[in-house]
mmCIF file of C-alpha atoms in Angstrom:
data_model
loop_
_atom_site.group_PDB
_atom_site.id
_atom_site.type_symbol
_atom_site.label_atom_id
_atom_site.label_comp_id
_atom_site.label_asym_id
_atom_site.label_seq_id
_atom_site.Cartn_x
_atom_site.Cartn_y
_atom_site.Cartn_z
ATOM 1 C CA MET A 1 0.090 0.189 -0.487
ATOM 2 C CA THR A 2 1.050 3.635 -0.357
ATOM 3 C CA MET A 3 2.214 6.164 2.025
ATOM 4 C CA THR A 4 0.394 9.294 0.528
ATOM 5 C CA ILE A 5 3.081 12.402 2.606
ATOM 6 C CA SER A 6 1.118 15.215 3.121
ATOM 7 C CA GLU A 7 3.724 18.702 2.630
ATOM 8 C CA GLN A 8 2.993 19.796 5.668
ATOM 9 C CA ALA A 9 3.927 15.766 7.216
ATOM 10 C CA PHE A 10 7.065 16.089 4.817
ATOM 11 C CA ASN A 11 8.167 19.547 6.502
ATOM 12 C CA ASP A 12 8.275 17.688 9.486
ATOM 13 C CA LEU A 13 9.781 14.740 8.773
ATOM 14 C CA CYS A 14 12.850 16.913 7.028
ATOM 15 C CA GLN A 15 12.798 18.479 11.122
ATOM 16 C CA GLU A 16 13.495 14.780 12.398
ATOM 17 C CA VAL A 17 16.048 13.915 9.266
ATOM 18 C CA GLU A 18 17.863 17.270 10.385
ATOM 19 C CA ALA A 19 17.812 15.863 14.605
ATOM 20 C CA THR A 20 19.984 13.267 12.662
ATOM 21 C CA ALA A 21 22.888 15.057 11.734
ATOM 22 C CA GLN A 22 26.121 14.048 12.347
ATOM 23 C CA ALA A 23 29.248 15.501 10.959
ATOM 24 C CA ASP A 24 32.149 15.017 9.891
ATOM 25 C CA PRO A 25 35.010 15.405 12.769
ATOM 26 C CA ASN A 26 37.089 16.988 10.795
ATOM 27 C CA ASP A 27 34.991 18.599 7.933
ATOM 28 C CA PRO A 28 31.913 20.294 8.901
ATOM 29 C CA LEU A 29 30.556 20.344 5.521
ATOM 30 C CA ASP A 30 30.040 16.645 5.255
ATOM 31 C CA VAL A 31 27.373 15.470 7.240
ATOM 32 C CA THR A 32 25.223 12.310 7.356
ATOM 33 C CA TYR A 33 21.332 12.124 8.251
ATOM 34 C CA ALA A 34 19.718 8.637 9.014
ATOM 35 C CA TYR A 35 16.603 8.048 6.642
ATOM 36 C CA PRO A 36 12.912 8.272 8.429
ATOM 37 C CA ALA A 37 12.526 5.442 9.967
ATOM 38 C CA THR A 38 8.862 4.835 8.970
ATOM 39 C CA LEU A 39 10.025 5.105 5.446
ATOM 40 C CA GLY A 40 12.796 2.728 5.528
ATOM 41 C CA GLN A 41 16.832 2.130 6.178
ATOM 42 C CA GLY A 42 19.598 3.997 4.843
ATOM 43 C CA VAL A 43 21.576 6.974 4.964
ATOM 44 C CA THR A 44 21.719 10.675 2.974
ATOM 45 C CA ARG A 45 25.301 11.970 2.804
ATOM 46 C CA VAL A 46 25.760 16.148 2.115
ATOM 47 C CA ILE A 47 28.804 17.356 1.107
ATOM 48 C CA GLN A 48 28.813 21.268 0.371
ATOM 49 C CA LEU A 49 32.193 21.647 -1.773
ATOM 50 C CA ARG A 50 31.999 25.314 -2.293
ATOM 51 C CA SER A 51 29.534 28.806 -2.850
ATOM 52 C CA GLY A 52 26.203 27.007 -5.051
ATOM 53 C CA LEU A 53 28.024 23.498 -5.703
ATOM 54 C CA GLY A 54 26.925 19.950 -3.764
ATOM 55 C CA ILE A 55 26.870 16.505 -3.827
ATOM 56 C CA GLU A 56 23.979 14.153 -1.830
ATOM 57 C CA ILE A 57 24.726 10.444 -1.337
ATOM 58 C CA PHE A 58 21.204 8.161 -0.556
ATOM 59 C CA GLN A 59 22.054 4.548 0.120
ATOM 60 C CA GLY A 60 19.633 1.877 1.712
ATOM 61 C CA ARG A 61 16.396 0.409 1.498
ATOM 62 C CA ILE A 62 12.865 1.487 1.820
ATOM 63 C CA TYR A 63 10.196 -0.186 2.999
ATOM 64 C CA GLN A 64 7.437 1.423 2.388
ATOM 65 C CA HIS A 65 6.227 2.847 -0.611
ATOM 66 C CA HIS A 66 5.546 6.611 -0.285
ATOM 67 C CA ARG A 67 4.296 9.256 -2.066
ATOM 68 C CA VAL A 68 5.975 13.258 -1.178
ATOM 69 C CA GLN A 69 4.076 16.337 -1.986
ATOM 70 C CA TYR A 70 6.627 19.200 -1.568
ATOM 71 C CA SER A 71 7.420 22.010 -2.283
ATOM 72 C CA GLU A 72 10.295 22.908 -4.847
ATOM 73 C CA ASP A 73 12.766 25.497 -4.491
ATOM 74 C CA PRO A 74 13.304 26.713 -8.442
ATOM 75 C CA GLY A 75 16.742 28.001 -7.612
ATOM 76 C CA TRP A 76 18.933 25.029 -8.372
ATOM 77 C CA LEU A 77 20.278 22.961 -11.047
ATOM 78 C CA GLU A 78 20.247 19.505 -9.920
ATOM 79 C CA TYR A 79 21.813 16.524 -11.662
ATOM 80 C CA HIS A 80 19.997 12.355 -10.509
ATOM 81 C CA PHE A 81 21.877 9.224 -11.135
ATOM 82 C CA HIS A 82 20.558 5.943 -10.349
ATOM 83 C CA LEU A 83 23.009 3.444 -10.093
ATOM 84 C CA LEU A 84 20.233 1.868 -7.701
ATOM 85 C CA GLY A 85 17.062 2.565 -7.660
ATOM 86 C CA GLN A 86 14.325 4.463 -8.734
ATOM 87 C CA HIS A 87 11.642 7.518 -8.863
ATOM 88 C CA ILE A 88 9.026 8.755 -10.449
ATOM 89 C CA ASP A 89 8.167 12.865 -10.337
ATOM 90 C CA THR A 90 6.307 15.058 -11.472
ATOM 91 C CA HIS A 91 8.415 15.712 -14.742
ATOM 92 C CA THR A 92 10.321 12.757 -14.925
ATOM 93 C CA MET A 93 10.557 9.115 -14.545
ATOM 94 C CA VAL A 94 13.636 7.486 -13.627
ATOM 95 C CA GLY A 95 15.286 3.844 -13.624
ATOM 96 C CA ASP A 96 18.005 1.962 -12.704
ATOM 97 C CA LYS A 97 21.183 2.802 -14.743
ATOM 98 C CA GLU A 98 19.511 6.090 -15.624
ATOM 99 C CA TYR A 99 20.234 9.865 -15.115
ATOM 100 C CA ALA A 100 17.564 13.112 -14.429
ATOM 101 C CA LEU A 101 18.896 16.604 -15.779
ATOM 102 C CA TYR A 102 16.686 19.295 -13.870
ATOM 103 C CA GLY A 103 17.447 23.090 -15.065
ATOM 104 C CA SER A 104 16.467 26.020 -12.835
ATOM 105 C CA GLY A 105 12.916 27.838 -13.359
ATOM 106 C CA SER A 106 9.109 27.143 -11.690
ATOM 107 C CA ALA A 107 8.799 23.623 -10.129
ATOM 108 C CA PRO A 108 5.550 24.987 -7.750
ATOM 109 C CA ARG A 109 4.536 21.924 -6.972
ATOM 110 C CA GLU A 110 6.396 18.606 -7.025
ATOM 111 C CA ILE A 111 5.488 15.189 -5.773
ATOM 112 C CA ARG A 112 7.461 12.126 -5.848
ATOM 113 C CA ASP A 113 6.623 8.458 -5.871
ATOM 114 C CA ALA A 114 9.141 5.954 -4.486
ATOM 115 C CA PRO A 115 8.926 2.429 -3.964
ATOM 116 C CA GLU A 116 10.001 -0.476 -2.198
ATOM 117 C CA GLN A 117 13.205 -1.268 -3.424
ATOM 118 C CA GLN A 118 17.047 -0.939 -2.952
ATOM 119 C CA ALA A 119 18.481 2.879 -3.740
ATOM 120 C CA LEU A 120 22.048 4.291 -4.796
ATOM 121 C CA GLU A 121 21.744 7.773 -5.355
ATOM 122 C CA VAL A 122 24.218 10.707 -6.015
ATOM 123 C CA GLN A 123 22.975 14.416 -6.777
ATOM 124 C CA ILE A 124 24.678 17.226 -7.593
ATOM 125 C CA TYR A 125 23.183 20.246 -7.450
ATOM 126 C CA LEU A 126 24.403 23.781 -8.209
ATOM 127 C CA GLN A 127 23.010 27.482 -8.154
ATOM 128 C CA PRO A 128 22.734 29.225 -12.074
ATOM 129 C CA GLU A 129 25.637 30.962 -10.983
ATOM 130 C CA ALA A 130 27.790 28.271 -10.602
ATOM 131 C CA LEU A 131 27.537 26.815 -14.353
ATOM 132 C CA GLN A 132 27.902 30.265 -15.391
ATOM 133 C CA GLY A 133 30.939 30.902 -13.815
ATOM 134 C CA PHE A 134 32.090 27.587 -15.056
ATOM 135 C CA VAL A 135 30.680 27.254 -19.120
ATOM 136 C CA SER A 136 29.998 31.034 -19.598
ATOM 137 C CA ASN A 137 31.911 32.759 -22.711
ATOM 138 C CA ARG A 138 33.909 35.728 -21.792
ATOM 139 C CA SER A 139 31.158 37.829 -22.119
ATOM 140 C CA GLY A 140 29.578 35.468 -19.405
ATOM 141 C CA GLN A 141 27.252 34.055 -21.559
ATOM 142 C CA LEU A 142 26.136 30.347 -21.416
ATOM 143 C CA PRO A 143 26.959 28.377 -25.062
ATOM 144 C CA SER A 144 23.343 28.849 -26.643
ATOM 145 C CA SER A 145 22.799 24.977 -26.253
ATOM 146 C CA LEU A 146 22.915 25.651 -22.546
ATOM 147 C CA GLN A 147 20.927 29.044 -22.059
ATOM 148 C CA HIS A 148 17.531 26.571 -21.948
ATOM 149 C CA LEU A 149 18.958 24.680 -18.598
ATOM 150 C CA ILE A 150 18.660 28.528 -16.743
ATOM 151 C CA ARG A 151 15.142 29.831 -16.965
ATOM 152 C CA PRO A 152 13.413 32.382 -15.084
ATOM 153 C CA VAL A 153 10.937 31.173 -12.284
ATOM 154 C CA SER A 154 8.346 32.322 -15.021
ATOM 155 C CA GLN A 155 8.869 29.517 -17.080
ATOM 156 C CA GLU A 156 8.763 25.705 -16.476
ATOM 157 C CA ILE A 157 12.339 23.849 -15.420
ATOM 158 C CA TYR A 158 14.185 21.681 -18.159
ATOM 159 C CA THR A 159 14.023 18.160 -17.695
ATOM 160 C CA ARG A 160 15.744 14.822 -19.627
ATOM 161 C CA VAL A 161 16.639 11.575 -18.943
ATOM 162 C CA ALA A 162 19.168 8.770 -19.996
ATOM 163 C CA LYS A 163 21.034 6.012 -19.978
ATOM 164 C CA LEU A 164 23.864 5.944 -17.582
ATOM 165 C CA THR A 165 26.671 5.553 -19.587
ATOM 166 C CA PRO A 166 29.946 3.341 -19.018
ATOM 167 C CA GLY A 167 32.265 6.723 -17.900
ATOM 168 C CA MET A 168 29.413 7.841 -15.457
ATOM 169 C CA GLU A 169 28.345 4.884 -13.567
ATOM 170 C CA SER A 170 32.273 4.409 -13.383
ATOM 171 C CA ILE A 171 33.134 8.132 -11.924
ATOM 172 C CA LEU A 172 30.267 7.516 -9.820
ATOM 173 C CA TRP A 173 31.398 4.509 -8.141
ATOM 174 C CA GLN A 174 34.533 6.441 -7.282
ATOM 175 C CA ILE A 175 32.669 9.228 -4.852
ATOM 176 C CA VAL A 176 30.759 6.153 -3.982
ATOM 177 C CA ARG A 177 33.682 4.504 -2.526
ATOM 178 C CA CYS A 178 36.017 8.234 -2.279
ATOM 179 C CA GLY A 179 38.344 6.830 1.079
ATOM 180 C CA HIS A 180 40.154 10.677 0.944
ATOM 181 C CA GLN A 181 40.141 12.795 4.200
ATOM 182 C CA GLY A 182 40.262 17.064 4.625
ATOM 183 C CA VAL A 183 41.148 19.252 1.903
ATOM 184 C CA LEU A 184 41.537 15.903 -0.264
ATOM 185 C CA LYS A 185 38.172 14.696 -0.060
ATOM 186 C CA ARG A 186 36.789 17.919 -0.892
ATOM 187 C CA LEU A 187 39.158 18.807 -4.202
ATOM 188 C CA TYR A 188 38.585 15.026 -5.365
ATOM 189 C CA LEU A 189 35.218 15.302 -4.975
ATOM 190 C CA GLU A 190 34.717 18.373 -6.696
ATOM 191 C CA GLY A 191 36.652 17.114 -9.643
ATOM 192 C CA LYS A 192 34.384 14.092 -10.062
ATOM 193 C CA ALA A 193 31.132 16.062 -9.739
ATOM 194 C CA LEU A 194 33.018 18.462 -12.534
ATOM 195 C CA GLU A 195 33.835 15.537 -14.715
ATOM 196 C CA LEU A 196 29.953 13.674 -13.869
ATOM 197 C CA MET A 197 28.583 18.050 -15.357
ATOM 198 C CA SER A 198 30.977 17.182 -18.176
ATOM 199 C CA LEU A 199 29.561 13.768 -19.349
ATOM 200 C CA VAL A 200 25.936 15.154 -19.386
ATOM 201 C CA LEU A 201 26.557 18.724 -20.607
ATOM 202 C CA GLU A 202 28.443 17.592 -23.485
ATOM 203 C CA GLN A 203 25.392 15.289 -23.905
ATOM 204 C CA GLU A 204 23.108 18.191 -22.922
ATOM 205 C CA SER A 205 24.765 20.115 -25.790
ATOM 206 C CA GLU A 206 25.237 17.176 -28.765
ATOM 207 C CA ILE A 207 21.373 16.904 -28.128
ATOM 208 C CA GLN A 208 20.471 20.815 -28.659
ATOM 209 C CA THR A 209 22.695 21.042 -31.843
ATOM 210 C CA GLY A 210 21.118 17.632 -33.493
ATOM 211 C CA GLN A 211 24.729 15.747 -33.600
ATOM 212 C CA ARG A 212 23.605 13.292 -31.985
ATOM 213 C CA ALA A 213 21.050 12.427 -34.490
ATOM 214 C CA VAL A 214 21.217 8.644 -35.561
ATOM 215 C CA LYS A 215 19.426 7.240 -38.505
ATOM 216 C CA SER A 216 16.871 5.709 -37.603
ATOM 217 C CA LEU A 217 14.979 2.144 -38.029
ATOM 218 C CA ASN A 218 12.705 0.914 -40.700
ATOM 219 C CA ALA A 219 9.676 -0.311 -38.048
ATOM 220 C CA GLY A 220 10.510 -4.283 -39.442
ATOM 221 C CA THR A 221 14.307 -3.607 -38.644
ATOM 222 C CA LEU A 222 13.126 -2.268 -34.958
ATOM 223 C CA GLU A 223 11.011 -5.334 -34.952
ATOM 224 C CA ARG A 224 13.210 -7.512 -35.476
ATOM 225 C CA ILE A 225 16.642 -5.767 -32.930
ATOM 226 C CA HIS A 226 13.652 -6.225 -30.190
ATOM 227 C CA TYR A 227 12.688 -9.790 -31.258
ATOM 228 C CA ALA A 228 16.492 -10.565 -31.157
ATOM 229 C CA LYS A 229 16.675 -9.473 -27.293
ATOM 230 C CA THR A 230 14.136 -11.945 -26.582
ATOM 231 C CA LEU A 231 15.830 -14.323 -27.913
ATOM 232 C CA LEU A 232 18.916 -13.808 -26.569
ATOM 233 C CA LEU A 233 17.278 -13.152 -23.038
ATOM 234 C CA LEU A 234 15.273 -16.387 -23.120
ATOM 235 C CA ASP A 235 18.109 -18.451 -21.572
ATOM 236 C CA VAL A 236 20.818 -17.139 -20.283
ATOM 237 C CA GLN A 237 22.999 -19.890 -18.980
ATOM 238 C CA ALA A 238 22.715 -20.638 -23.116
ATOM 239 C CA PRO A 239 22.557 -17.871 -25.077
ATOM 240 C CA PRO A 240 23.266 -17.972 -28.921
ATOM 241 C CA SER A 241 25.900 -16.934 -30.320
ATOM 242 C CA LEU A 242 25.968 -13.920 -32.089
ATOM 243 C CA PRO A 243 25.109 -16.135 -35.813
ATOM 244 C CA GLU A 244 22.544 -17.600 -34.810
ATOM 245 C CA LEU A 245 20.919 -14.964 -32.823
ATOM 246 C CA ALA A 246 20.475 -13.335 -35.875
ATOM 247 C CA ARG A 247 19.691 -16.462 -38.376
ATOM 248 C CA GLN A 248 17.349 -16.835 -35.775
ATOM 249 C CA ALA A 249 15.485 -13.069 -35.760
ATOM 250 C CA LYS A 250 16.545 -12.923 -39.522
ATOM 251 C CA LEU A 251 18.870 -10.415 -39.783
ATOM 252 C CA ASN A 252 22.110 -9.799 -40.836
ATOM 253 C CA GLU A 253 24.986 -9.793 -38.554
ATOM 254 C CA TYR A 254 26.105 -6.242 -39.396
ATOM 255 C CA THR A 255 22.103 -5.097 -39.554
ATOM 256 C CA LEU A 256 21.877 -7.106 -35.427
ATOM 257 C CA LYS A 257 25.439 -5.278 -34.234
ATOM 258 C CA ARG A 258 24.560 -1.846 -35.415
ATOM 259 C CA GLY A 259 21.107 -1.944 -34.853
ATOM 260 C CA PHE A 260 21.128 -3.763 -31.342
ATOM 261 C CA LYS A 261 23.569 -0.647 -29.177
ATOM 262 C CA GLN A 262 21.883 1.700 -31.583
ATOM 263 C CA VAL A 263 18.652 0.754 -30.229
ATOM 264 C CA PHE A 264 19.684 -0.653 -26.213
ATOM 265 C CA GLY A 265 23.353 1.644 -26.361
ATOM 266 C CA THR A 266 24.970 -1.314 -25.408
ATOM 267 C CA PRO A 267 26.575 -4.322 -28.121
ATOM 268 C CA VAL A 268 24.671 -7.439 -27.978
ATOM 269 C CA PHE A 269 26.829 -9.609 -25.285
ATOM 270 C CA VAL A 270 27.586 -6.532 -22.979
ATOM 271 C CA TYR A 271 23.856 -5.820 -22.698
ATOM 272 C CA LEU A 272 23.687 -9.600 -21.946
ATOM 273 C CA HIS A 273 26.448 -10.143 -19.413
ATOM 274 C CA GLN A 274 25.201 -6.584 -17.694
ATOM 275 C CA TYR A 275 21.520 -8.797 -17.431
ATOM 276 C CA ARG A 276 23.251 -11.177 -16.217
ATOM 277 C CA LEU A 277 24.626 -9.201 -13.126
ATOM 278 C CA GLU A 278 21.467 -7.401 -12.608
ATOM 279 C CA GLN A 279 19.885 -11.320 -12.313
ATOM 280 C CA ALA A 280 22.688 -12.121 -10.031
ATOM 281 C CA ARG A 281 21.624 -9.155 -8.046
ATOM 282 C CA HIS A 282 18.137 -10.116 -7.752
ATOM 283 C CA LEU A 283 18.309 -13.326 -6.572
ATOM 284 C CA LEU A 284 21.336 -12.266 -3.910
ATOM 285 C CA GLU A 285 19.112 -9.625 -2.190
ATOM 286 C CA GLN A 286 16.326 -13.037 -2.052
ATOM 287 C CA GLY A 287 19.163 -14.385 0.378
ATOM 288 C CA HIS A 288 17.943 -18.219 -0.172
ATOM 289 C CA LEU A 289 20.862 -19.317 -2.586
ATOM 290 C CA SER A 290 24.390 -19.450 -2.028
ATOM 291 C CA VAL A 291 27.317 -17.238 -4.883
ATOM 292 C CA SER A 292 27.941 -20.558 -6.581
ATOM 293 C CA GLU A 293 24.592 -21.308 -7.317
ATOM 294 C CA VAL A 294 23.420 -17.691 -8.026
ATOM 295 C CA MET A 295 26.510 -17.832 -10.748
ATOM 296 C CA THR A 296 24.782 -20.915 -11.901
ATOM 297 C CA ALA A 297 21.472 -19.616 -12.735
ATOM 298 C CA VAL A 298 22.762 -16.396 -14.915
ATOM 299 C CA GLY A 299 24.658 -18.211 -16.652
ATOM 300 C CA LEU A 300 28.838 -17.863 -15.381
ATOM 301 C CA SER A 301 31.269 -19.692 -14.339
ATOM 302 C CA ASP A 302 34.613 -17.878 -13.730
ATOM 303 C CA ARG A 303 33.574 -17.349 -10.269
ATOM 304 C CA GLN A 304 36.927 -14.517 -10.168
ATOM 305 C CA TYR A 305 35.601 -13.419 -13.224
ATOM 306 C CA PHE A 306 32.259 -12.688 -11.692
ATOM 307 C CA ALA A 307 33.460 -11.427 -8.941
ATOM 308 C CA ALA A 308 35.174 -8.562 -10.228
ATOM 309 C CA SER A 309 32.180 -7.667 -11.999
ATOM 310 C CA PHE A 310 29.810 -7.975 -9.637
ATOM 311 C CA ARG A 311 31.637 -5.189 -7.429
ATOM 312 C CA LYS A 312 32.637 -3.261 -10.424
ATOM 313 C CA LYS A 313 29.477 -2.655 -11.206
ATOM 314 C CA PHE A 314 27.295 -2.855 -7.288
ATOM 315 C CA GLY A 315 30.990 -1.555 -5.111
ATOM 316 C CA PHE A 316 30.365 -4.719 -3.310
ATOM 317 C CA SER A 317 31.612 -8.371 -3.607
ATOM 318 C CA PRO A 318 28.785 -10.889 -4.038
ATOM 319 C CA ARG A 319 29.320 -12.488 -1.103
ATOM 320 C CA GLU A 320 29.680 -9.080 0.581
ATOM 321 C CA TYR A 321 25.804 -8.453 -1.203
ATOM 322 C CA LEU A 322 23.983 -11.796 -0.349
ATOM 323 C CA MET A 323 25.557 -10.862 3.509
ATOM 324 C CA GLN A 324 23.167 -7.688 3.260
ATOM 325 C CA TYR A 325 20.435 -10.151 3.098
ATOM 326 C CA ARG A 326 20.807 -12.541 4.874
ATOM 327 C CA SER A 327 21.861 -10.694 8.475
ATOM 328 C CA CYS A 328 17.842 -8.674 7.769
#
């Protein structure tokens, strides 16, 4: 059952969360807050890097599906990166391995829906002046391809959702796992935040200027590409080879490889590997199978390779991840 939280109740929760604040002894601008116990278990870490730029990291498990109503501050630009979990709000629907870009402008009434889930989300937020300071020209103006990101409060904010690229995902894990302290930590995290911003803004600029336009696939080819994906995932323990997959989908190999990457953003067997890892994660969360049994279930046999791939993607070894759920 979904819990609906009014703006007043949301404000009350925020006050409860503020009371749990624990600052880093070596950095008063690095503060960790406990997630409301009525909704789940986890922590939110807020790090103010410089004036107008900060990072927020949420990691935990949401037990209570909830919908929050609140008034949004329209003065900030935000980047939401989901390594795990999903949310739906007034403007976007963001899933696993996706990010959302929010410009500044009018967002007077927000509704955010969060289902029961394990979640790991990194947010970067900055004021318009900070963005202008980073990317404006000598006259203080943003490039024309980015000017729509900063709007007056009389205009609705700009939003866009897209898949995380491998480069983005790598930087996000570096942020989450950052072990530096003091000044070095702040310099490191600021550099990583700017790297992420540059990747997002590069995509945004290419979209606005038409540089990311790709040759469209005809309806028949598109249907066969989707059919190929279905065939690929039908038996992950014994998937077809690329030639066999192309034959079954009635495509030549070149069209299959090119079209699959165009539609799903990754090569065929990279997609399969990522799917196997996601399935392994779900099986480990259930806590009923051993790591070896999970490997067999998803069609993997090299334990060392599986462990390395899983850690790279999720930040934990398979055994560490399993123990989190068996201890619950």
